[in-house]
Structure formats: C-alpha cells, structure tokens
PDB file of C-alpha atoms in Angstrom:
ATOM      1  CA  MET A  30     -21.079  59.634  12.305  1.00  0.00           C
ATOM      2  CA  LEU A  31     -22.615  61.719  13.209  1.00  0.00           C
ATOM      3  CA  ILE A  32     -20.114  64.502  13.925  1.00  0.00           C
ATOM      4  CA  GLY A  33     -17.703  62.374  11.375  1.00  0.00           C
ATOM      5  CA  PHE A  34     -20.993  63.589   9.172  1.00  0.00           C
ATOM      6  CA  LEU A  35     -21.064  67.671  10.268  1.00  0.00           C
ATOM      7  CA  ALA A  36     -16.979  67.588  10.193  1.00  0.00           C
ATOM      8  CA  LEU A  37     -16.704  66.588   6.189  1.00  0.00           C
ATOM      9  CA  THR A  38     -19.785  68.439   5.190  1.00  0.00           C
ATOM     10  CA  PHE A  39     -19.054  71.879   6.583  1.00  0.00           C
ATOM     11  CA  GLY A  40     -15.012  70.466   5.088  1.00  0.00           C
ATOM     12  CA  ILE A  41     -16.440  70.277   1.320  1.00  0.00           C
ATOM     13  CA  SER A  42     -17.310  73.071   2.092  1.00  0.00           C
ATOM     14  CA  LEU A  43     -15.559  75.609   3.784  1.00  0.00           C
ATOM     15  CA  LEU A  44     -12.821  74.931   1.372  1.00  0.00           C
ATOM     16  CA  SER A  45     -15.225  75.033  -1.835  1.00  0.00           C
ATOM     17  CA  PHE A  46     -15.904  78.701  -1.068  1.00  0.00           C
ATOM     18  CA  ALA A  47     -12.455  79.391   0.384  1.00  0.00           C
ATOM     19  CA  CYS A  48     -11.539  78.787  -3.128  1.00  0.00           C
ATOM     20  CA  ILE A  49     -15.289  80.922  -5.583  1.00  0.00           C
ATOM     21  CA  VAL A  50     -13.943  83.793  -2.504  1.00  0.00           C
ATOM     22  CA  ALA A  51     -10.021  83.608  -3.545  1.00  0.00           C
ATOM     23  CA  ILE A  52     -10.889  83.106  -7.361  1.00  0.00           C
ATOM     24  CA  PRO A  53     -12.454  86.568  -9.105  1.00  0.00           C
ATOM     25  CA  ALA A  54     -13.647  84.202 -12.463  1.00  0.00           C
ATOM     26  CA  ALA A  55     -15.103  81.726  -9.723  1.00  0.00           C
ATOM     27  CA  ARG A  56     -17.381  83.907  -7.966  1.00  0.00           C
ATOM     28  CA  THR A  57     -20.594  82.667 -10.777  1.00  0.00           C
ATOM     29  CA  PRO A  58     -22.012  79.459 -11.043  1.00  0.00           C
ATOM     30  CA  GLU A  59     -22.726  80.879 -14.301  1.00  0.00           C
ATOM     31  CA  SER A  60     -18.599  81.007 -15.110  1.00  0.00           C
ATOM     32  CA  ALA A  61     -16.066  77.582 -16.559  1.00  0.00           C
ATOM     33  CA  ALA A  62     -14.333  78.675 -13.519  1.00  0.00           C
ATOM     34  CA  GLY A  63     -16.923  78.292 -11.105  1.00  0.00           C
ATOM     35  CA  LEU A  64     -19.140  76.354 -12.204  1.00  0.00           C
ATOM     36  CA  PRO A  65     -17.088  72.881 -10.374  1.00  0.00           C
ATOM     37  CA  PHE A  66     -16.678  74.495  -6.682  1.00  0.00           C
ATOM     38  CA  TRP A  67     -20.003  76.152  -6.536  1.00  0.00           C
ATOM     39  CA  LEU A  68     -20.546  72.287  -7.371  1.00  0.00           C
ATOM     40  CA  VAL A  69     -19.044  70.690  -4.348  1.00  0.00           C
ATOM     41  CA  MET A  70     -19.471  73.139  -1.919  1.00  0.00           C
ATOM     42  CA  VAL A  71     -23.519  72.812  -3.002  1.00  0.00           C
ATOM     43  CA  TRP A  72     -23.024  69.119  -3.733  1.00  0.00           C
ATOM     44  CA  GLY A  73     -20.907  69.015   0.397  1.00  0.00           C
ATOM     45  CA  PRO A  74     -23.817  66.859   2.654  1.00  0.00           C
ATOM     46  CA  SER A  75     -24.441  64.572  -0.143  1.00  0.00           C
ATOM     47  CA  LEU A  76     -20.474  63.534  -0.951  1.00  0.00           C
ATOM     48  CA  ALA A  77     -19.811  63.539   2.976  1.00  0.00           C
ATOM     49  CA  ALA A  78     -22.465  61.079   2.852  1.00  0.00           C
ATOM     50  CA  ILE A  79     -21.869  59.538   0.400  1.00  0.00           C
ATOM     51  CA  LEU A  80     -18.157  58.886   1.751  1.00  0.00           C
ATOM     52  CA  ILE A  81     -19.300  58.059   4.775  1.00  0.00           C
ATOM     53  CA  SER A  82     -22.159  55.735   3.954  1.00  0.00           C
ATOM     54  CA  ALA A  83     -19.542  53.447   1.788  1.00  0.00           C
ATOM     55  CA  GLN A  84     -17.079  53.527   4.540  1.00  0.00           C
ATOM     56  CA  ASN A  85     -19.545  52.022   6.599  1.00  0.00           C
ATOM     57  CA  GLY A  86     -20.771  49.365   3.845  1.00  0.00           C
ATOM     58  CA  GLN A  87     -24.323  51.214   3.901  1.00  0.00           C
ATOM     59  CA  LEU A  88     -23.451  53.181   0.008  1.00  0.00           C
ATOM     60  CA  PRO A  89     -26.333  50.887  -1.109  1.00  0.00           C
ATOM     61  CA  ALA A  90     -29.145  51.662   1.611  1.00  0.00           C
ATOM     62  CA  LEU A  91     -28.680  55.199   0.947  1.00  0.00           C
ATOM     63  CA  LEU A  92     -28.952  55.091  -2.744  1.00  0.00           C
ATOM     64  CA  LEU A  93     -31.553  53.035  -2.188  1.00  0.00           C
ATOM     65  CA  HIS A  94     -33.996  55.521   0.218  1.00  0.00           C
ATOM     66  CA  SER A  95     -32.888  58.019  -2.293  1.00  0.00           C
ATOM     67  CA  ILE A  96     -35.276  56.278  -4.611  1.00  0.00           C
ATOM     68  CA  GLU A  97     -37.911  54.264  -2.949  1.00  0.00           C
ATOM     69  CA  PHE A  98     -41.208  55.308  -3.876  1.00  0.00           C
ATOM     70  CA  SER A  99     -43.072  52.165  -2.980  1.00  0.00           C
ATOM     71  CA  THR A 100     -43.488  54.272   0.614  1.00  0.00           C
ATOM     72  CA  VAL A 101     -44.519  57.242   0.738  1.00  0.00           C
ATOM     73  CA  PRO A 102     -48.208  57.432   1.323  1.00  0.00           C
ATOM     74  CA  PRO A 103     -49.986  59.565  -0.841  1.00  0.00           C
ATOM     75  CA  VAL A 104     -50.412  62.738   1.717  1.00  0.00           C
ATOM     76  CA  VAL A 105     -46.912  63.102   1.013  1.00  0.00           C
ATOM     77  CA  TRP A 106     -47.242  64.721  -2.624  1.00  0.00           C
ATOM     78  CA  ILE A 107     -49.355  67.431  -1.276  1.00  0.00           C
ATOM     79  CA  LEU A 108     -46.877  68.336   1.061  1.00  0.00           C
ATOM     80  CA  VAL A 109     -44.317  67.790  -2.421  1.00  0.00           C
ATOM     81  CA  LEU A 110     -46.378  69.882  -4.836  1.00  0.00           C
ATOM     82  CA  ALA A 111     -47.621  72.492  -1.967  1.00  0.00           C
ATOM     83  CA  PRO A 112     -45.151  75.463  -2.513  1.00  0.00           C
ATOM     84  CA  LEU A 113     -45.788  74.976  -6.107  1.00  0.00           C
ATOM     85  CA  LEU A 114     -49.931  75.825  -5.657  1.00  0.00           C
ATOM     86  CA  MET A 115     -48.302  78.015  -2.432  1.00  0.00           C
ATOM     87  CA  LEU A 116     -47.188  80.264  -5.645  1.00  0.00           C
ATOM     88  CA  LEU A 117     -50.976  79.696  -8.145  1.00  0.00           C
ATOM     89  CA  MET A 118     -52.668  81.272  -4.359  1.00  0.00           C
ATOM     90  CA  LEU A 119     -50.210  84.378  -3.616  1.00  0.00           C
ATOM     91  CA  ARG A 120     -49.585  84.775  -7.309  1.00  0.00           C
ATOM     92  CA  PRO A 121     -52.711  87.968  -7.103  1.00  0.00           C
ATOM     93  CA  PHE A 122     -51.285  89.815  -3.962  1.00  0.00           C
ATOM     94  CA  ALA A 123     -47.210  89.817  -5.915  1.00  0.00           C
ATOM     95  CA  PRO A 124     -46.666  93.759  -6.446  1.00  0.00           C
ATOM     96  CA  GLU A 125     -44.651  94.026  -9.597  1.00  0.00           C
ATOM     97  CA  GLN A 126     -46.885  92.575 -12.752  1.00  0.00           C
ATOM     98  CA  ARG A 127     -45.797  89.019 -14.358  1.00  0.00           C
ATOM     99  CA  ARG A 128     -43.068  88.590 -16.587  1.00  0.00           C
ATOM    100  CA  PRO A 129     -43.856  85.302 -19.303  1.00  0.00           C
ATOM    101  CA  VAL A 130     -41.408  82.374 -19.354  1.00  0.00           C
ATOM    102  CA  GLY A 131     -41.189  79.171 -21.962  1.00  0.00           C
ATOM    103  CA  PRO A 132     -40.417  75.961 -21.610  1.00  0.00           C
ATOM    104  CA  GLY A 133     -36.859  76.407 -21.840  1.00  0.00           C
ATOM    105  CA  VAL A 134     -36.306  78.608 -18.871  1.00  0.00           C
ATOM    106  CA  ILE A 135     -38.400  75.762 -17.338  1.00  0.00           C
ATOM    107  CA  ALA A 136     -36.516  72.385 -17.634  1.00  0.00           C
ATOM    108  CA  ALA A 137     -32.887  74.338 -17.190  1.00  0.00           C
ATOM    109  CA  MET A 138     -34.479  75.763 -14.127  1.00  0.00           C
ATOM    110  CA  VAL A 139     -36.404  72.691 -13.255  1.00  0.00           C
ATOM    111  CA  GLY A 140     -32.916  70.788 -13.994  1.00  0.00           C
ATOM    112  CA  LEU A 141     -29.711  73.192 -11.823  1.00  0.00           C
ATOM    113  CA  ASN A 142     -32.665  73.231  -9.164  1.00  0.00           C
ATOM    114  CA  LEU A 143     -32.517  70.176  -9.084  1.00  0.00           C
ATOM    115  CA  ILE A 144     -28.249  70.133  -9.281  1.00  0.00           C
ATOM    116  CA  LEU A 145     -27.939  72.709  -7.148  1.00  0.00           C
ATOM    117  CA  GLY A 146     -29.425  72.276  -4.305  1.00  0.00           C
ATOM    118  CA  PRO A 147     -31.988  68.587  -3.191  1.00  0.00           C
ATOM    119  CA  LEU A 148     -29.621  66.109  -4.693  1.00  0.00           C
ATOM    120  CA  GLY A 149     -26.556  67.419  -3.461  1.00  0.00           C
ATOM    121  CA  GLU A 150     -27.928  68.225   0.047  1.00  0.00           C
ATOM    122  CA  GLU A 151     -30.471  66.010   0.870  1.00  0.00           C
ATOM    123  CA  LEU A 152     -28.053  62.651   1.395  1.00  0.00           C
ATOM    124  CA  GLY A 153     -26.823  63.981   4.233  1.00  0.00           C
ATOM    125  CA  TRP A 154     -29.699  66.113   5.957  1.00  0.00           C
ATOM    126  CA  ARG A 155     -32.148  63.674   5.704  1.00  0.00           C
ATOM    127  CA  GLY A 156     -30.391  60.172   4.689  1.00  0.00           C
ATOM    128  CA  ILE A 157     -27.618  60.639   7.931  1.00  0.00           C
ATOM    129  CA  MET A 158     -29.155  63.464  10.183  1.00  0.00           C
ATOM    130  CA  GLN A 159     -32.251  62.659  10.578  1.00  0.00           C
ATOM    131  CA  ALA A 160     -32.012  59.429  10.179  1.00  0.00           C
ATOM    132  CA  ASP A 161     -29.538  58.650  12.932  1.00  0.00           C
ATOM    133  CA  LEU A 162     -31.459  61.105  14.968  1.00  0.00           C
ATOM    134  CA  ASN A 163     -35.036  60.891  15.009  1.00  0.00           C
ATOM    135  CA  PRO A 164     -35.352  57.825  16.706  1.00  0.00           C
ATOM    136  CA  ARG A 165     -32.982  59.166  19.195  1.00  0.00           C
ATOM    137  CA  ILE A 166     -34.623  62.455  19.800  1.00  0.00           C
ATOM    138  CA  GLY A 167     -37.736  62.254  18.002  1.00  0.00           C
ATOM    139  CA  TRP A 168     -38.508  63.230  14.722  1.00  0.00           C
ATOM    140  CA  LEU A 169     -39.619  67.304  14.879  1.00  0.00           C
ATOM    141  CA  SER A 170     -36.737  67.823  17.631  1.00  0.00           C
ATOM    142  CA  ALA A 171     -34.474  66.377  14.420  1.00  0.00           C
ATOM    143  CA  SER A 172     -36.271  68.693  12.332  1.00  0.00           C
ATOM    144  CA  LEU A 173     -35.753  71.411  14.042  1.00  0.00           C
ATOM    145  CA  LEU A 174     -32.459  70.790  14.604  1.00  0.00           C
ATOM    146  CA  ILE A 175     -31.102  69.946  10.954  1.00  0.00           C
ATOM    147  CA  GLY A 176     -32.683  73.670   9.779  1.00  0.00           C
ATOM    148  CA  VAL A 177     -30.237  75.473  12.381  1.00  0.00           C
ATOM    149  CA  VAL A 178     -27.144  73.128  10.848  1.00  0.00           C
ATOM    150  CA  TRP A 179     -28.278  74.283   7.572  1.00  0.00           C
ATOM    151  CA  LEU A 180     -29.222  77.752   8.184  1.00  0.00           C
ATOM    152  CA  ILE A 181     -25.306  78.068   9.354  1.00  0.00           C
ATOM    153  CA  TRP A 182     -24.153  75.602   6.066  1.00  0.00           C
ATOM    154  CA  HIS A 183     -25.898  78.635   4.638  1.00  0.00           C
ATOM    155  CA  LEU A 184     -24.211  81.576   6.457  1.00  0.00           C
ATOM    156  CA  PRO A 185     -20.805  81.432   3.923  1.00  0.00           C
ATOM    157  CA  LEU A 186     -23.204  82.899   1.098  1.00  0.00           C
ATOM    158  CA  TRP A 187     -24.428  86.171   3.368  1.00  0.00           C
ATOM    159  CA  THR A 188     -20.209  86.920   3.265  1.00  0.00           C
ATOM    160  CA  ILE A 189     -20.191  87.397  -0.939  1.00  0.00           C
ATOM    161  CA  ASP A 190     -22.489  88.498  -3.411  1.00  0.00           C
ATOM    162  CA  THR A 191     -24.743  86.100  -4.288  1.00  0.00           C
ATOM    163  CA  PRO A 192     -28.384  85.460  -4.967  1.00  0.00           C
ATOM    164  CA  HIS A 193     -29.023  84.641  -1.047  1.00  0.00           C
ATOM    165  CA  SER A 194     -26.947  88.048   0.012  1.00  0.00           C
ATOM    166  CA  GLN A 195     -29.745  89.414  -1.546  1.00  0.00           C
ATOM    167  CA  ILE A 196     -32.655  87.919   1.660  1.00  0.00           C
ATOM    168  CA  ALA A 197     -33.049  89.489   4.765  1.00  0.00           C
ATOM    169  CA  LEU A 198     -31.353  86.675   7.448  1.00  0.00           C
ATOM    170  CA  PRO A 199     -33.704  86.319   9.561  1.00  0.00           C
ATOM    171  CA  LEU A 200     -36.347  85.922   7.559  1.00  0.00           C
ATOM    172  CA  PHE A 201     -34.493  83.470   5.153  1.00  0.00           C
ATOM    173  CA  ALA A 202     -33.454  81.463   8.956  1.00  0.00           C
ATOM    174  CA  ALA A 203     -37.343  80.966   9.355  1.00  0.00           C
ATOM    175  CA  HIS A 204     -37.423  79.864   6.333  1.00  0.00           C
ATOM    176  CA  CYS A 205     -34.938  77.830   6.782  1.00  0.00           C
ATOM    177  CA  LEU A 206     -36.706  76.385   9.670  1.00  0.00           C
ATOM    178  CA  LEU A 207     -40.379  75.407   8.935  1.00  0.00           C
ATOM    179  CA  TYR A 208     -38.500  73.616   5.375  1.00  0.00           C
ATOM    180  CA  ALA A 209     -37.026  72.004   7.843  1.00  0.00           C
ATOM    181  CA  VAL A 210     -40.285  70.299   9.402  1.00  0.00           C
ATOM    182  CA  ILE A 211     -41.924  69.925   6.011  1.00  0.00           C
ATOM    183  CA  ILE A 212     -39.223  68.099   4.791  1.00  0.00           C
ATOM    184  CA  GLY A 213     -39.364  66.515   8.292  1.00  0.00           C
ATOM    185  CA  ALA A 214     -42.076  65.931   8.739  1.00  0.00           C
ATOM    186  CA  ALA A 215     -42.598  63.786   5.034  1.00  0.00           C
ATOM    187  CA  TYR A 216     -39.406  62.066   5.376  1.00  0.00           C
ATOM    188  CA  THR A 217     -40.412  60.564   9.230  1.00  0.00           C
ATOM    189  CA  LEU A 218     -44.163  59.981   6.909  1.00  0.00           C
ATOM    190  CA  SER A 219     -42.465  58.229   4.433  1.00  0.00           C
ATOM    191  CA  GLY A 220     -40.730  55.816   6.788  1.00  0.00           C
ATOM    192  CA  GLY A 221     -37.191  56.658   5.531  1.00  0.00           C
ATOM    193  CA  SER A 222     -37.940  57.368   2.276  1.00  0.00           C
ATOM    194  CA  ILE A 223     -34.999  60.063   1.216  1.00  0.00           C
ATOM    195  CA  LEU A 224     -37.316  60.885  -2.619  1.00  0.00           C
ATOM    196  CA  PRO A 225     -40.259  63.325  -0.934  1.00  0.00           C
ATOM    197  CA  ALA A 226     -37.266  65.552   0.799  1.00  0.00           C
ATOM    198  CA  ILE A 227     -35.411  65.827  -2.662  1.00  0.00           C
ATOM    199  CA  LEU A 228     -38.754  66.648  -4.310  1.00  0.00           C
ATOM    200  CA  ILE A 229     -40.332  69.521  -1.706  1.00  0.00           C
ATOM    201  CA  HIS A 230     -36.555  70.933  -1.209  1.00  0.00           C
ATOM    202  CA  LEU A 231     -37.171  71.257  -4.921  1.00  0.00           C
ATOM    203  CA  THR A 232     -40.448  72.410  -5.549  1.00  0.00           C
ATOM    204  CA  VAL A 233     -39.346  74.714  -3.279  1.00  0.00           C
ATOM    205  CA  ASN A 234     -36.462  76.376  -4.475  1.00  0.00           C
ATOM    206  CA  LEU A 235     -39.214  76.822  -8.315  1.00  0.00           C
ATOM    207  CA  ALA A 236     -41.195  78.662  -6.286  1.00  0.00           C
ATOM    208  CA  SER A 237     -39.007  81.137  -4.727  1.00  0.00           C
ATOM    209  CA  ASN A 238     -37.539  81.418  -8.440  1.00  0.00           C
ATOM    210  CA  PHE A 239     -40.229  81.257 -10.362  1.00  0.00           C
ATOM    211  CA  ALA A 240     -41.931  83.745  -8.160  1.00  0.00           C
ATOM    212  CA  THR A 241     -39.591  86.413 -10.176  1.00  0.00           C
ATOM    213  CA  PHE A 242     -41.257  85.919 -13.521  1.00  0.00           C
ATOM    214  CA  ALA A 243     -44.570  85.662 -11.264  1.00  0.00           C
ATOM    215  CA  GLY A 244     -44.291  88.700 -10.359  1.00  0.00           C
ATOM    216  CA  PHE A 245     -42.314  88.684  -6.693  1.00  0.00           C
ATOM    217  CA  ARG A 246     -38.877  90.565  -8.643  1.00  0.00           C
ATOM    218  CA  ASP A 247     -37.636  91.588  -4.871  1.00  0.00           C
ATOM    219  CA  PRO A 248     -36.677  88.043  -3.047  1.00  0.00           C
ATOM    220  CA  ASN A 249     -37.855  89.807  -0.351  1.00  0.00           C
ATOM    221  CA  ALA A 250     -41.390  89.719  -1.074  1.00  0.00           C
ATOM    222  CA  TRP A 251     -41.522  86.623  -1.760  1.00  0.00           C
ATOM    223  CA  PHE A 252     -40.256  85.276   1.310  1.00  0.00           C
ATOM    224  CA  LYS A 253     -42.566  87.676   3.127  1.00  0.00           C
ATOM    225  CA  ALA A 254     -45.338  86.287   1.630  1.00  0.00           C
ATOM    226  CA  SER A 255     -45.035  82.830   1.366  1.00  0.00           C
ATOM    227  CA  LEU A 256     -43.873  83.159   4.997  1.00  0.00           C
ATOM    228  CA  TRP A 257     -46.805  82.607   6.694  1.00  0.00           C
ATOM    229  CA  PRO A 258     -48.731  80.398   4.629  1.00  0.00           C
ATOM    230  CA  TYR A 259     -44.908  77.936   5.192  1.00  0.00           C
ATOM    231  CA  LEU A 260     -45.973  78.485   9.558  1.00  0.00           C
ATOM    232  CA  ALA A 261     -49.713  76.449   8.083  1.00  0.00           C
ATOM    233  CA  LEU A 262     -48.230  73.815   5.893  1.00  0.00           C
ATOM    234  CA  ALA A 263     -45.624  73.327   8.327  1.00  0.00           C
ATOM    235  CA  ALA A 264     -48.228  73.147  11.447  1.00  0.00           C
ATOM    236  CA  GLY A 265     -49.660  70.749   8.686  1.00  0.00           C
ATOM    237  CA  ALA A 266     -47.089  68.441   8.199  1.00  0.00           C
ATOM    238  CA  VAL A 267     -46.880  68.549  12.440  1.00  0.00           C
ATOM    239  CA  ALA A 268     -50.928  67.470  12.527  1.00  0.00           C
ATOM    240  CA  LEU A 269     -50.233  64.940   9.801  1.00  0.00           C
ATOM    241  CA  VAL A 270     -47.939  62.175  11.098  1.00  0.00           C
ATOM    242  CA  TYR A 271     -49.572  62.700  14.615  1.00  0.00           C
ATOM    243  CA  ALA A 272     -52.379  62.063  12.687  1.00  0.00           C
ATOM    244  CA  HIS A 273     -50.339  59.201  10.828  1.00  0.00           C
ATOM    245  CA  LEU A 274     -48.172  57.625  13.522  1.00  0.00           C
ATOM    246  CA  GLY A 275     -48.821  59.302  16.273  1.00  0.00           C
ATOM    247  CA  GLN A 276     -45.801  61.086  16.823  1.00  0.00           C
ATOM    248  CA  PHE A 277     -45.678  64.124  18.771  1.00  0.00           C
ATOM    249  CA  GLY A 278     -41.689  64.156  17.399  1.00  0.00           C
ATOM    250  CA  LEU A 279     -40.422  66.685  20.303  1.00  0.00           C
ATOM    251  CA  TRP A 280     -39.001  63.659  22.454  1.00  0.00           C
ATOM    252  CA  PRO A 281     -38.053  60.434  21.482  1.00  0.00           C
ATOM    253  CA  GLN A 282     -41.077  56.918  20.308  1.00  0.00           C
ATOM    254  CA  PRO A 283     -40.603  54.638  23.872  1.00  0.00           C
TER     255      PRO A 283
END
C-alpha cells in the first residue's frame, strides 16, 4: 500500500506540475487557468490516500481520523499554537518595519493556506505514511523519512518562479525535517488523529506568511530566524512523546 500511495501521489502531483509548466497562464494559482492545476498538484497526497483507502474499504476510517478530537491530549494543542507564538516572540527581532494586516486578509490567508496545503497533504503523509510506518520503524524514524519524502515532493517548485523558490533550499530542507518531527509527534501523541497534523501544518504555513507582515519580508530572514526555535520545538516534541508514551521512536516498539 505504501509503494502504491507514493507512486500515485507523485504521479498526480508531477502530472499537474507538468501542465503548470506547459501552460503559461497556469504558472500562478491566483489565475483562473492555474488554480485547478495547483489544487490537484497540492492535493496529490490526500487524493492518493482517498483513492487507496476507498479501494481498501478504509476511507470512512481515514476521514474519521481527520476530525477525531477526543484522542488529542491537551499538550498537543501547545504544538498546534507554537508556530504562531514563535512568530510573536521573534517579531521584535524582524529586520524591517511591520505592516498592518486586516481581518479580511487574515481570513483569506487562513482559508487559502488550509486548502493549499494541510487538507491536500495530511491525509496522505500522516493518514497513510505515518500510520503505516510508525509500528514498523518507530514514530521518529517514520517522521524523518516522511520529512525526506516531503522535501523531494516539493523540489519541482524550485524549477519555476514560485514563493518556494525564493527560499534557500538547505534552509527549507532543515525546516521540512523539523516540521515532520513536530507533526509526527502530535500524530503519535494523539493516537492516530490526523486533526493536529492538519492544524500544525496550517499554523506553520500561517506563521511564515504572517512573518512578511511582521517585518520578515525576505522569506530567508524568517526561515533563518525561526530555525533554532523550530529545532528546540522538535526536541521538545520528542521529549513529550517519550514522557507520555515511553517511546524514543527510532525503532519499533516491542
């Protein structure tokens, strides 16, 4: 199932990306011509997860895990809010002046970031990959492996003019691995609920978007400033899993 999921994910996303490259009017998701292709590209992991789960009769369970609230412990909500709290802490150190952001812009950013990211990816990365790999190789090993796959999946965005291509690739790679550990810890602490993964993915994206209004107009400025705080957050997430479940996560539980 895992090999089929990866083949389908990359197939869907790369085919959509090829259309984006081939059609000049589709180079941006802000155009009517581009938005459908960008949506399909971004939704590659979740579409693959939905198709495979439907084939195996597990789609209702997958969708239930995406809204499962009761298994999420209170400590996980700290991980959900941490990226936005981090932005507030780092804002005084921004290299440029702040710009005001209105409620309409905030609402639009939340909606766009939710659709163009967490909802399109987390049913796959966590709902299929993390669920499959956690018992086989340990949650932390699974998270790091997902982080590598996640990075590879993003790489085509550096071949054309996109917001991602403005970020230094080594910086993005480090962040990708740290995000994967934080989200993997939240998933594991929550007993397989995908809801915290969706929300952490959302707050991570929102923090990097709001950073431009907070004075980090160069994306690299934000990614550099937040690297060590995210490293500390990832280390704290590993410690939380060990404290609550007794799992270091680099090998399967006996």
